[in-house]
mmCIF file of C-alpha atoms and ligand atoms in Angstrom:
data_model
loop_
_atom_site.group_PDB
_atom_site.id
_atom_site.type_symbol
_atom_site.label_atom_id
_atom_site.label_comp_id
_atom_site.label_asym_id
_atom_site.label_seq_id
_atom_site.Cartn_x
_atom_site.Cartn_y
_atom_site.Cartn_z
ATOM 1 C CA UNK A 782 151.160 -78.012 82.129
ATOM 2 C CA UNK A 783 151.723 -75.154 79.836
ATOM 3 C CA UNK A 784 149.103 -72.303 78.954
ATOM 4 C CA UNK A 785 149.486 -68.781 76.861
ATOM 5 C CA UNK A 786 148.888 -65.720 78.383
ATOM 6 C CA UNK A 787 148.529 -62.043 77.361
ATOM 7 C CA UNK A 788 149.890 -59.916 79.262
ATOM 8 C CA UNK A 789 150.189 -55.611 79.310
ATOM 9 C CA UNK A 790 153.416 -54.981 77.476
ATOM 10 C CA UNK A 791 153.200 -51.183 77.922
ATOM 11 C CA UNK A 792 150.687 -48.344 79.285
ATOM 12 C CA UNK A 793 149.143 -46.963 76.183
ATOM 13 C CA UNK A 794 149.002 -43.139 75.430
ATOM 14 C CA UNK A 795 146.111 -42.434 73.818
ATOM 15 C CA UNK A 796 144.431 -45.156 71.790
ATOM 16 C CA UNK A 797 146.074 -48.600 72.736
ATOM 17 C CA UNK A 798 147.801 -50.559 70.162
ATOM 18 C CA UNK A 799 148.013 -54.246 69.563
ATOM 19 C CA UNK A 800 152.048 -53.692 70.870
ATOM 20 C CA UNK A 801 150.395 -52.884 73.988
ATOM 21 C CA UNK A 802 150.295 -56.604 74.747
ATOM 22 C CA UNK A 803 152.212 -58.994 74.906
ATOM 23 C CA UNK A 804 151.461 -63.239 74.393
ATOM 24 C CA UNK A 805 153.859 -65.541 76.786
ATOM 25 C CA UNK A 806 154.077 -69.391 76.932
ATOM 26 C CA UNK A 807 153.827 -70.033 80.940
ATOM 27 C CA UNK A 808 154.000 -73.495 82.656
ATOM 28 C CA UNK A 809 151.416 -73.809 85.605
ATOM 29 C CA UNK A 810 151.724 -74.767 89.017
ATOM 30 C CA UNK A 811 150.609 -78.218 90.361
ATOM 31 C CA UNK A 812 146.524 -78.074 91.756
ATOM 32 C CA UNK A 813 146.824 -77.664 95.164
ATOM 33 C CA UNK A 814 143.760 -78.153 97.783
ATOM 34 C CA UNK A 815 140.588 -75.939 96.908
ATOM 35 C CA UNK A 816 142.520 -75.105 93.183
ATOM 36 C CA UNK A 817 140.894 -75.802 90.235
ATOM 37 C CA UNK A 818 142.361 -75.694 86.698
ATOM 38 C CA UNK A 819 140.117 -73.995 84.221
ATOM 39 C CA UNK A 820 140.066 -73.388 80.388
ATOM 40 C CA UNK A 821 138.323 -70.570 79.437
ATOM 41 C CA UNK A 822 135.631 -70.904 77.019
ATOM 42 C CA UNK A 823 133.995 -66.862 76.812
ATOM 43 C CA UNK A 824 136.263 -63.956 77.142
ATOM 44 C CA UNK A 825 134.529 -60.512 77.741
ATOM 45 C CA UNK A 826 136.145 -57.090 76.453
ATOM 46 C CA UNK A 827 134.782 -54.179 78.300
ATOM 47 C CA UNK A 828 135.157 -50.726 77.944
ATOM 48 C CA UNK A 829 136.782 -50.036 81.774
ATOM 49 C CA UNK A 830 139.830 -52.378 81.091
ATOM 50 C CA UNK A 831 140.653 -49.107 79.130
ATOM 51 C CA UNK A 832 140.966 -46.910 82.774
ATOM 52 C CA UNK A 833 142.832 -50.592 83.968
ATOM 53 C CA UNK A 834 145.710 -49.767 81.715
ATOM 54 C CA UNK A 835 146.749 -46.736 83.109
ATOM 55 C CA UNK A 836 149.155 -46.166 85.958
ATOM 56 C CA UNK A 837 146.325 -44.148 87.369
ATOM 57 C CA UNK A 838 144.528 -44.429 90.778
ATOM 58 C CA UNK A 839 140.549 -45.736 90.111
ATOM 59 C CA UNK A 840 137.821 -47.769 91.462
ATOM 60 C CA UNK A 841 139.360 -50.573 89.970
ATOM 61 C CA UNK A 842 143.626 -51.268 90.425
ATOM 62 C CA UNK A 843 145.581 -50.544 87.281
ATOM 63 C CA UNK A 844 146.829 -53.547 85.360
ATOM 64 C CA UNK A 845 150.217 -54.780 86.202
ATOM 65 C CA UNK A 846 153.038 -54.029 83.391
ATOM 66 C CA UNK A 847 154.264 -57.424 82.119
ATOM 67 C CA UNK A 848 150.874 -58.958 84.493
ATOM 68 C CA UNK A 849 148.203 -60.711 82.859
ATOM 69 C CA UNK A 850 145.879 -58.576 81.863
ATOM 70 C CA UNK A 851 142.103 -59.610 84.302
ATOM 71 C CA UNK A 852 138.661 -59.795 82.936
ATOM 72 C CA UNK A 853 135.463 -61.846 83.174
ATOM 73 C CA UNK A 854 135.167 -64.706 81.546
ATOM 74 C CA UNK A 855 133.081 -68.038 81.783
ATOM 75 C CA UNK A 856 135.208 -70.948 82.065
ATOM 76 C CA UNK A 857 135.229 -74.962 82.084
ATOM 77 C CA UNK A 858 136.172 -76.730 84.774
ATOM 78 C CA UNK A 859 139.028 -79.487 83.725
ATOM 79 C CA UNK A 860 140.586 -80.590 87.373
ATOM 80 C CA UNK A 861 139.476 -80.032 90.557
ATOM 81 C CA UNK A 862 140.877 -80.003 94.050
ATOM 82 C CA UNK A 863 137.560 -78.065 94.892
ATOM 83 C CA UNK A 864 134.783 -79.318 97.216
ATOM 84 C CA UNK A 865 132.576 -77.199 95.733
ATOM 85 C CA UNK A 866 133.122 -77.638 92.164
ATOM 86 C CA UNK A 867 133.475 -80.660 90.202
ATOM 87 C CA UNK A 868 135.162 -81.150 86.031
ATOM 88 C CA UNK A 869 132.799 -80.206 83.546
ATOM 89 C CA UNK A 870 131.537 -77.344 85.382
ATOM 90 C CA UNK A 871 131.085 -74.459 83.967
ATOM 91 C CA UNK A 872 131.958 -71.422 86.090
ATOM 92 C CA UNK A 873 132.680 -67.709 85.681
ATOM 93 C CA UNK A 874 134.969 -65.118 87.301
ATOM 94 C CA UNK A 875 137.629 -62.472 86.670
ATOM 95 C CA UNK A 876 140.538 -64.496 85.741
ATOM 96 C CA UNK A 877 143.304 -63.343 84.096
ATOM 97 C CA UNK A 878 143.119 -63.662 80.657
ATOM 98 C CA UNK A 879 145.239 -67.672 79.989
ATOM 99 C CA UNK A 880 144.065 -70.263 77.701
ATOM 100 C CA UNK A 881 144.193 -72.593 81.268
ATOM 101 C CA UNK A 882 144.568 -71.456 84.561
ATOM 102 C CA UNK A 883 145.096 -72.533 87.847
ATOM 103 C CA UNK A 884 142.795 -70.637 90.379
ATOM 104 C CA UNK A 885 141.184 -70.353 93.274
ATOM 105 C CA UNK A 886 138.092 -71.580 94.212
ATOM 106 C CA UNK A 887 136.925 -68.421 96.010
ATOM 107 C CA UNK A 888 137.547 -66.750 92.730
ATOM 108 C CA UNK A 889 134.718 -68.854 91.016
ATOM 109 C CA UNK A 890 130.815 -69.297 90.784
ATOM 110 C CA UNK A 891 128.874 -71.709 89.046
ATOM 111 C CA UNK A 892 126.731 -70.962 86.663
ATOM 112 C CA UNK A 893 123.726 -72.856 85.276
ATOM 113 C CA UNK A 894 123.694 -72.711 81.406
ATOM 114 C CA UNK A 895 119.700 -74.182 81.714
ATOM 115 C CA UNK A 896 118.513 -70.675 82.621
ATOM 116 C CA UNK A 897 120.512 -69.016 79.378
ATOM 117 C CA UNK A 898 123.619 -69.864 77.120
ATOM 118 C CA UNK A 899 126.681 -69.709 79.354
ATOM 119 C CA UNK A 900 127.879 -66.251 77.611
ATOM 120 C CA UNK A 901 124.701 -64.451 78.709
ATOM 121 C CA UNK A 902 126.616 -64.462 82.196
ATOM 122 C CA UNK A 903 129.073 -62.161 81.041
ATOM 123 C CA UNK A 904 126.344 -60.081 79.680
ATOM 124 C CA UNK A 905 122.830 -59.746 80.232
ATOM 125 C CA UNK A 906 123.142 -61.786 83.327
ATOM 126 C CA UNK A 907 126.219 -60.012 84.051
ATOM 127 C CA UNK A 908 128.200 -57.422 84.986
ATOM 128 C CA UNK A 909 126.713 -54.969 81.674
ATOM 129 C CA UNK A 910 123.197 -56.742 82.555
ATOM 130 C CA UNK A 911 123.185 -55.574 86.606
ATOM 131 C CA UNK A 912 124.624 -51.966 84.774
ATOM 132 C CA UNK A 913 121.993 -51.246 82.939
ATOM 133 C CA UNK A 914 119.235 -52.910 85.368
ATOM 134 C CA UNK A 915 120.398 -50.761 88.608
ATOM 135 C CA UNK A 916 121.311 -47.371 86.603
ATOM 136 C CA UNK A 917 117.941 -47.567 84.639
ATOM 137 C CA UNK A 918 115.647 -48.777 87.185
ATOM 138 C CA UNK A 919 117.113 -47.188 90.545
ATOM 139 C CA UNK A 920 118.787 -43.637 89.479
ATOM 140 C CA UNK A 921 117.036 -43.344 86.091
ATOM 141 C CA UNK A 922 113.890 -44.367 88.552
ATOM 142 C CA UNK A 923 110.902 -44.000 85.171
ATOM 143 C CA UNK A 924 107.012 -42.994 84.903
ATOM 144 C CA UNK A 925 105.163 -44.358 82.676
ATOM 145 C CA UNK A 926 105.022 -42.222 80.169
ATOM 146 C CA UNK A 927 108.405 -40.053 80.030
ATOM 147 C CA UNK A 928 111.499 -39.825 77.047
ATOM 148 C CA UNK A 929 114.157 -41.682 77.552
ATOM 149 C CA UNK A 930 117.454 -40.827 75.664
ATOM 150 C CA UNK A 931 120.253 -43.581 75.406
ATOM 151 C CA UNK A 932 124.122 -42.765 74.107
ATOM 152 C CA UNK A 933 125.662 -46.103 73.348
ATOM 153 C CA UNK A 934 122.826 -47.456 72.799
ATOM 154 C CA UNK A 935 123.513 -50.365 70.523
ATOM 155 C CA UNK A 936 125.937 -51.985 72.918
ATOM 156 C CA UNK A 937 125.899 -54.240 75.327
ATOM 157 C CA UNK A 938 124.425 -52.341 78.412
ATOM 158 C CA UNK A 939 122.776 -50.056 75.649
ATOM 159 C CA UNK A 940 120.626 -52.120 74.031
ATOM 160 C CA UNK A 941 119.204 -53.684 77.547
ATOM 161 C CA UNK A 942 118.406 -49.667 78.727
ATOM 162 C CA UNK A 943 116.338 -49.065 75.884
ATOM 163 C CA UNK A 944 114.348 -52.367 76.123
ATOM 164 C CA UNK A 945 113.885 -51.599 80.183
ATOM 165 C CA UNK A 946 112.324 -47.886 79.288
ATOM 166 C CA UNK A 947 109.992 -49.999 77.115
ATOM 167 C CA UNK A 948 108.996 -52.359 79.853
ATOM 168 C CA UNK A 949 108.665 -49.766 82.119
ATOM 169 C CA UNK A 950 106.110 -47.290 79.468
ATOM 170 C CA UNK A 951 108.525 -44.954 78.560
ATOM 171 C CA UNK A 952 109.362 -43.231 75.128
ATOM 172 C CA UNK A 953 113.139 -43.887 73.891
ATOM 173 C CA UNK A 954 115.299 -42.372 71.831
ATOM 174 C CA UNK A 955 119.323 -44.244 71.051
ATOM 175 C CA UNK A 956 122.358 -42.738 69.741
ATOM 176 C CA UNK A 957 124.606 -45.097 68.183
ATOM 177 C CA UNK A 958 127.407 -44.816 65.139
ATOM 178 C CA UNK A 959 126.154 -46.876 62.243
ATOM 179 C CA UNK A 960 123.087 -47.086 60.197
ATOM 180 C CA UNK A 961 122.740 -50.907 60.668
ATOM 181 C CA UNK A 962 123.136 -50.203 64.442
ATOM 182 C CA UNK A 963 120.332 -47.185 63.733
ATOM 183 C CA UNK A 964 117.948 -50.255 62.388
ATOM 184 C CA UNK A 965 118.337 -52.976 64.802
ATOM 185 C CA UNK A 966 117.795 -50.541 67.393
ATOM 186 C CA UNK A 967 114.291 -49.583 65.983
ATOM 187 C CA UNK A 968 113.371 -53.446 64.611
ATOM 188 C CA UNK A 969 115.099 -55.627 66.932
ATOM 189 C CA UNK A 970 115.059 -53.631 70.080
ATOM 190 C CA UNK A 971 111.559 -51.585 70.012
ATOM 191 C CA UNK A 972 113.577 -48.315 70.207
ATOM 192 C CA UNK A 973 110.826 -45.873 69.050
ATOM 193 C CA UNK A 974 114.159 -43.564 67.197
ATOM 194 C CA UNK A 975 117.101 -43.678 67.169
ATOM 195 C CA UNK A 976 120.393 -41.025 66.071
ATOM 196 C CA UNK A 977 123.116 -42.376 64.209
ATOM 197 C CA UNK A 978 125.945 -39.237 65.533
ATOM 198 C CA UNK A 979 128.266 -40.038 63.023
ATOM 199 C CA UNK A 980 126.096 -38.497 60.236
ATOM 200 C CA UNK A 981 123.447 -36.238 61.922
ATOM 201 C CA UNK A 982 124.760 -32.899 61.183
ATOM 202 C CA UNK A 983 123.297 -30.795 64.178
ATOM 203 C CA UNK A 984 122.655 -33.505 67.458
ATOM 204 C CA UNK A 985 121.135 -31.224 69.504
ATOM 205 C CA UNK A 986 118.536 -29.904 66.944
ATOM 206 C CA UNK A 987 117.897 -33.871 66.076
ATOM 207 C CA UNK A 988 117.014 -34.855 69.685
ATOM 208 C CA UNK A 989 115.327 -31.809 69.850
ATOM 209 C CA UNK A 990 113.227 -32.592 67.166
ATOM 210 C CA UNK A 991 112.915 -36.280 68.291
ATOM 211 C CA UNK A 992 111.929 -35.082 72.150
ATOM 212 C CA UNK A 993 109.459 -32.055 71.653
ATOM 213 C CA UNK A 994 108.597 -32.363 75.953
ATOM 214 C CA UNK A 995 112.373 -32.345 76.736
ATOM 215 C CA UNK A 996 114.261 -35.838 77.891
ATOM 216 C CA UNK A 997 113.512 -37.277 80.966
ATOM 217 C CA UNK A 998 115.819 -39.531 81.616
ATOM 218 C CA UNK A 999 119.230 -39.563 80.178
ATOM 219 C CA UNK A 1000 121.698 -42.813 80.578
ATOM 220 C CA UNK A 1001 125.018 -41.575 79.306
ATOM 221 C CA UNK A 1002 127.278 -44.271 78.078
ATOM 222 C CA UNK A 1003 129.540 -42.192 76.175
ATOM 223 C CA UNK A 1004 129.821 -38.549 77.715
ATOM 224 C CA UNK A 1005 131.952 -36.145 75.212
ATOM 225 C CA UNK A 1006 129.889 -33.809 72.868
ATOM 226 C CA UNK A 1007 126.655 -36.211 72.070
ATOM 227 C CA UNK A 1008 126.634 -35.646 76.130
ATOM 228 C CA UNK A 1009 126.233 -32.061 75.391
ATOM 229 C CA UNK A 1010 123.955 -32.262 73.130
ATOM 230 C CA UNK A 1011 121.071 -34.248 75.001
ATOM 231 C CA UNK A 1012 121.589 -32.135 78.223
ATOM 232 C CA UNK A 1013 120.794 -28.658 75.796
ATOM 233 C CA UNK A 1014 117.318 -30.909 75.941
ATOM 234 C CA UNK A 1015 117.160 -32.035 79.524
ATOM 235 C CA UNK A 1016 113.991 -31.282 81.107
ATOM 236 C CA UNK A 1017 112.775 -30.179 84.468
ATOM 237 C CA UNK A 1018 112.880 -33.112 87.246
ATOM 238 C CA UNK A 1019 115.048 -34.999 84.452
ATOM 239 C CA UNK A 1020 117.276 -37.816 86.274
ATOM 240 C CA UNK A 1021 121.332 -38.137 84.479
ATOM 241 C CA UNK A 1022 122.472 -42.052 85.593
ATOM 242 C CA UNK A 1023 125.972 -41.280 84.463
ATOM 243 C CA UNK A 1024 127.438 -44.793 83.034
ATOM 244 C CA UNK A 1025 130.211 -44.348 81.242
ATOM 245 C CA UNK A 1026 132.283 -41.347 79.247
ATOM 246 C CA UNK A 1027 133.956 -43.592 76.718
ATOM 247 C CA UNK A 1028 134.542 -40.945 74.065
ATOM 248 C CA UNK A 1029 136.755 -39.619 76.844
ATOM 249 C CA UNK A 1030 138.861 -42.678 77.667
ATOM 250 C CA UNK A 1031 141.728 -42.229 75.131
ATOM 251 C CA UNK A 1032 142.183 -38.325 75.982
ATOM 252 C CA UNK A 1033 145.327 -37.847 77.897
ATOM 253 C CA UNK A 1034 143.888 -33.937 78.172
ATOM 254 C CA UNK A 1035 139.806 -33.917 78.740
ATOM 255 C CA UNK A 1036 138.591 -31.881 75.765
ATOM 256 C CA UNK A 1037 136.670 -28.618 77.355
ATOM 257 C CA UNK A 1038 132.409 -28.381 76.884
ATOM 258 C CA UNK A 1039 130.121 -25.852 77.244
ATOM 259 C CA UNK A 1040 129.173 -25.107 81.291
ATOM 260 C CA UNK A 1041 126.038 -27.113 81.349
ATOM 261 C CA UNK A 1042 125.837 -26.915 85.471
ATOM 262 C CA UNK A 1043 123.606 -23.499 84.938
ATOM 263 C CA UNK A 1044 121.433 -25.934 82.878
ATOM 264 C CA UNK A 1045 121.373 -28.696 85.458
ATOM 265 C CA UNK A 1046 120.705 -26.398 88.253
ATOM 266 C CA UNK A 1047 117.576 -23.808 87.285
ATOM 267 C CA UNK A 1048 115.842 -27.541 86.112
ATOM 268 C CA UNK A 1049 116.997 -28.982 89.488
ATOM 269 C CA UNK A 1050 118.146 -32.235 87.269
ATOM 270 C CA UNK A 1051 120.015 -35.330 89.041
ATOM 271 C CA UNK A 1052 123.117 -36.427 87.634
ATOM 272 C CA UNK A 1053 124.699 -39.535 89.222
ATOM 273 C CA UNK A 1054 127.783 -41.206 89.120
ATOM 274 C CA UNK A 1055 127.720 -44.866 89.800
ATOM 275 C CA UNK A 1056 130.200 -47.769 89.893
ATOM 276 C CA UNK A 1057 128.215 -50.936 89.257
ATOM 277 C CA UNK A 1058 130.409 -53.515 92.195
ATOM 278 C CA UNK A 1059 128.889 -50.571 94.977
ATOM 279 C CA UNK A 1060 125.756 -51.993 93.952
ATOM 280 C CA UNK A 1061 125.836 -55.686 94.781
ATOM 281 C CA UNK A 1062 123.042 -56.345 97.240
ATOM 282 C CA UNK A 1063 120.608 -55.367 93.956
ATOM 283 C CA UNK A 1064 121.795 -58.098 91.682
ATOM 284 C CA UNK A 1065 119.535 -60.876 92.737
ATOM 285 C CA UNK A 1066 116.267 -58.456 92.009
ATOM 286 C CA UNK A 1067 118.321 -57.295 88.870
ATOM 287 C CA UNK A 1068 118.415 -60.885 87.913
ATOM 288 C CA UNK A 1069 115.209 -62.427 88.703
ATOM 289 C CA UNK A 1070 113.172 -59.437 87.467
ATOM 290 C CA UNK A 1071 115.182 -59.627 84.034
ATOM 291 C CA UNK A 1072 115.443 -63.500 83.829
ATOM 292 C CA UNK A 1073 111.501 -63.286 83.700
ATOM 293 C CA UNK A 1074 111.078 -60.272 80.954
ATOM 294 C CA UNK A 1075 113.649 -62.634 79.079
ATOM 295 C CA UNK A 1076 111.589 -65.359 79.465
ATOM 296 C CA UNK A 1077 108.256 -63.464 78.787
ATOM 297 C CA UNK A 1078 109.778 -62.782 75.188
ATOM 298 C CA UNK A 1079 110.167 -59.012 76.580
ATOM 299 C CA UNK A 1080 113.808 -58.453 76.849
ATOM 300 C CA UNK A 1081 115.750 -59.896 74.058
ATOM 301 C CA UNK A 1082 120.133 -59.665 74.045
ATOM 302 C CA UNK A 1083 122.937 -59.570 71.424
ATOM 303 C CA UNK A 1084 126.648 -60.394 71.241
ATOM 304 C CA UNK A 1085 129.346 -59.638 68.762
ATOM 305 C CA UNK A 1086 131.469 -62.890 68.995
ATOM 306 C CA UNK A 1087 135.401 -62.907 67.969
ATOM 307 C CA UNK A 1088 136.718 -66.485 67.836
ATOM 308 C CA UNK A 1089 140.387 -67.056 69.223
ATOM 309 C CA UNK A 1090 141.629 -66.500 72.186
ATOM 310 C CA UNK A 1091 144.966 -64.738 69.661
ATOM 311 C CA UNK A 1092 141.975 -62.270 68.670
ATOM 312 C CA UNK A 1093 141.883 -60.379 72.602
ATOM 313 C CA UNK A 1094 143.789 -57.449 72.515
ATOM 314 C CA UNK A 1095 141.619 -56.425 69.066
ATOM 315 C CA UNK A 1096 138.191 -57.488 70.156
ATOM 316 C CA UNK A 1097 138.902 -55.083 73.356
ATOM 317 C CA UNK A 1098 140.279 -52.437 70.491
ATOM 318 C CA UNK A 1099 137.145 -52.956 68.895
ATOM 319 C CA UNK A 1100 135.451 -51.302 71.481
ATOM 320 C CA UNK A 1101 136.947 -47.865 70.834
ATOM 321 C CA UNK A 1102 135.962 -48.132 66.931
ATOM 322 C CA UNK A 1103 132.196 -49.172 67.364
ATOM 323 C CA UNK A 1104 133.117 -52.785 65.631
ATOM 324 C CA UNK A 1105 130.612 -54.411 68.120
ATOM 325 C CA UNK A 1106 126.472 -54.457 68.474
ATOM 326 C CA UNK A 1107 125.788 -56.055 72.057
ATOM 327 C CA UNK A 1108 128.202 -57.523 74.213
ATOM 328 C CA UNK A 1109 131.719 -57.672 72.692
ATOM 329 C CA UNK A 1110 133.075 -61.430 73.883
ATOM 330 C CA UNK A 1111 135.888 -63.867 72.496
ATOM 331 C CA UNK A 1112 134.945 -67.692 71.945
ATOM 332 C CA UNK A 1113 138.023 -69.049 72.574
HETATM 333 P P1 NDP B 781 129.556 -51.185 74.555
HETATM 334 O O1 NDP B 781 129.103 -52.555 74.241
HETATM 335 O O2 NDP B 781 128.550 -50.063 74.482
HETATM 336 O O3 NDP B 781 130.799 -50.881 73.610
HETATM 337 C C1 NDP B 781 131.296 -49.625 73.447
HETATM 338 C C2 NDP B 781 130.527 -48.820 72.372
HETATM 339 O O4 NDP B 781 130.781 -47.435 72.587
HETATM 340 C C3 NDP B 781 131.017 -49.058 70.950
HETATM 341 O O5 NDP B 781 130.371 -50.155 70.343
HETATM 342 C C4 NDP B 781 130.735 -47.749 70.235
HETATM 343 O O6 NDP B 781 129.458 -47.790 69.601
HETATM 344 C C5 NDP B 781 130.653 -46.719 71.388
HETATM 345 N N1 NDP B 781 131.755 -45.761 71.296
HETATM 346 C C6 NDP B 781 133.087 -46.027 71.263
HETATM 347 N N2 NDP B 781 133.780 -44.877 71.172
HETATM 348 C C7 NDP B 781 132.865 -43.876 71.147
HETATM 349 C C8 NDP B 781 132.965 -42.456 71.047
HETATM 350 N N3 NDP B 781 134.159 -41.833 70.979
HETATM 351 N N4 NDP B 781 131.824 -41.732 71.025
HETATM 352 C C9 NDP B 781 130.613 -42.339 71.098
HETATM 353 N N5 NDP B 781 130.454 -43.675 71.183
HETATM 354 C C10 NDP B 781 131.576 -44.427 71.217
HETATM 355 O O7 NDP B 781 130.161 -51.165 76.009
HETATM 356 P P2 NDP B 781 129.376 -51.492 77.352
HETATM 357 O O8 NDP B 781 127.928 -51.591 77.055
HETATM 358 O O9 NDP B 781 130.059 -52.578 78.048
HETATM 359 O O10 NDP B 781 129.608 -50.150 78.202
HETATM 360 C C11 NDP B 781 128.920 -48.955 77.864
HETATM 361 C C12 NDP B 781 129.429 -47.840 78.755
HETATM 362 O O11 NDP B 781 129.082 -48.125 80.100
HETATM 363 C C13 NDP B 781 130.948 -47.661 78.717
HETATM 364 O O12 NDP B 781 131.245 -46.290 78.766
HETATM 365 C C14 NDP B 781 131.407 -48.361 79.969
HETATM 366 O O13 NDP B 781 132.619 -47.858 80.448
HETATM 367 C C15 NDP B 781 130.235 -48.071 80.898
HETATM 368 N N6 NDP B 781 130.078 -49.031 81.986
HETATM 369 C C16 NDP B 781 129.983 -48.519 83.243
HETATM 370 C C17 NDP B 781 129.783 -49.339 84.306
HETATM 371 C C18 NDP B 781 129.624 -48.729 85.653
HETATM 372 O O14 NDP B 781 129.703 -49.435 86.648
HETATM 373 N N7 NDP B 781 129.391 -47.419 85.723
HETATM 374 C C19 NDP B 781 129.731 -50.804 84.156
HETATM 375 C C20 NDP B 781 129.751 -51.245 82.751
HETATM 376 C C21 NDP B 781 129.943 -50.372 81.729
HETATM 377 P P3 NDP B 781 129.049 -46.789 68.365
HETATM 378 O O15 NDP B 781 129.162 -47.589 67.129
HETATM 379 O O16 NDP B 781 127.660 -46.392 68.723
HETATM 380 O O17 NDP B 781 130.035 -45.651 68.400
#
């Protein structure tokens, strides 16, 4: 049987390019025992497939050259050699990225699209979902009561922070890059403000205005000079659940900050690092705890949906330019 795949063509330098990939016509082995053959239906684009494409040492192996490139996605079963799945189930994984597949069952869980639509599981209920659940709730750890600052906040793990400070009593405050992103985040989402960075022409004076007792609790999604700018307003006590740095991922050279370590230290603040597949063991809270706020009408999601499995390598772009609001996923 033959499939199409996409595979990295070169490393980028700097901002990748659609010449970066690379779509082949491949023919696929015969199932063998515990194989199943999948289509895929949902195709996620996340920010740390960036890091992937470098030759570079991280958390996660670098992307082959002239290798599929891997992500999650939520598939349908077609053929099974699997005892424990069955056609028409619907599964999810990270699979490389092939219209069809041949994998292993190991590879694959089941997932029940009667709790929530089966793309939820490569968001809310997923790996940006746990993100925002175990950085929020167990290093942001809120009081009733304190300001919450989010960067990134209309995206996909974004948008769930801000709605978890407001389950949990808190004040919050986004940044995000578009005026339409500025209002969903206050009428959709319950932010009580929100920044847009692109236009505000002094950040740090804004949030300042916005956060008169100092921020609490600040989830960085983005790092880079709106970074800066919140942590000039950290408070005493404040807790830094350090996410992601994507204004940073396209620099070959790190642009130098301001020292904000003096800053961090004489308000004793916590900054933490954390890789969300260390934290595991939490998911099952993470998703019974959010699987009732969703149900209670309390925590509500948003995707950004690119049809065509041809449209890949520029929904993942897309990232880098602010196109989405929520999770960024392909329909294929
Ligand atoms: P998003 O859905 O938030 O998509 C990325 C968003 O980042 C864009 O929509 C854009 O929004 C914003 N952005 C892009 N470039 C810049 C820039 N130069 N400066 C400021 N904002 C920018 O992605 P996710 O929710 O999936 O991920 C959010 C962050 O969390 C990422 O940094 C990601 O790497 C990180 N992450 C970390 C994990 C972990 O284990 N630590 C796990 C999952 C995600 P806008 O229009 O507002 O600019």
């Amino acid at each position: 049987m033959v499939s199409t795949q996409i595979v990295l063509a070169n490393r980028p330098k700097g901002m990748p390019v659609l010449t970066d990939f690379r779509f082949e016509d491949i023919e696929l082995p015969v199932l063998s025992d515990g194989e199943v053959l999948v289509e895929g239906v949902y195709y996620s684009v996340d920010p740390y497939m960036r890091g992937r494409m470098n030759a570079a040492k991280s958390y996660a192996p670098p992307f082959e050259v002239d290798k599929p490139i891997i992500g999650g996605v939520v598939a349908k079963v077609l053929e099974s050699k699997s005892l424990d799945f069955v056609a028409g189930d619907l599964v999810t994984g990270r699979l490389n990225w092939r219209k069809k597949d041949v994998v292993q069952e190991k590879l694959l869980k089941k997932i029940d699209a009667s709790i929530a639509p089966p793309s939820y599981y490569l968001g809310i209920l997923g790996m940006p979902g746990m993100t925002a659940y175990v950085g929020f709730i167990h290093i942001g750890k809120p009081k009733a009561g304190e300001t919450v600052v989010v960067s990134g906040a209309a995206g996909a793990v974004g948008v769930i922070v801000g709605q978890l400070a407001k389950i949990k009593g808190c004040r919050v405050i986004g940044i995000a890059g578009s005026e339409e992103k500025i209002r969903l985040l206050k009428e959709e989402f319950g932010f009580d403000e929100a920044i847009n960075y692109k236009t505000c022409p002094d950040l740090k004076k804004a949030i300042a205005d916005l956060c008169p007792n100092g921020v609490d609790i600040y989830f960085d999604n983005v790092g880079g000079e709106i970074s800066d700018a919140v942590i000039n307003n950290i408070n005493f006590h404040a807790r830094i659940p350090l996410c992601g740095q994507i204004a940073l991922y396209n620099s070959s050279v790190p642009p130098m900050g301001p020292r904000l370590q003096p800053m961090l230290l004489s308000r004793s603040v916590l900054m933490q690092g954390f890789i969300i597949f260390n934290y595991e063991s939490l998911f099952p809270e993470a998703i019974k705890e959010m699987s009732q706020w969703i149900k209670a009408g309390k925590l509500k999601f948003t995707e950004t949906v690119i049809q065509g499995f041809e449209h890949l390598p520029i929904a993942l772009l897309g990232l880098f330019s602010g196109e989405n609001t929520g999770k960024m996923l392909v329909k294929a």
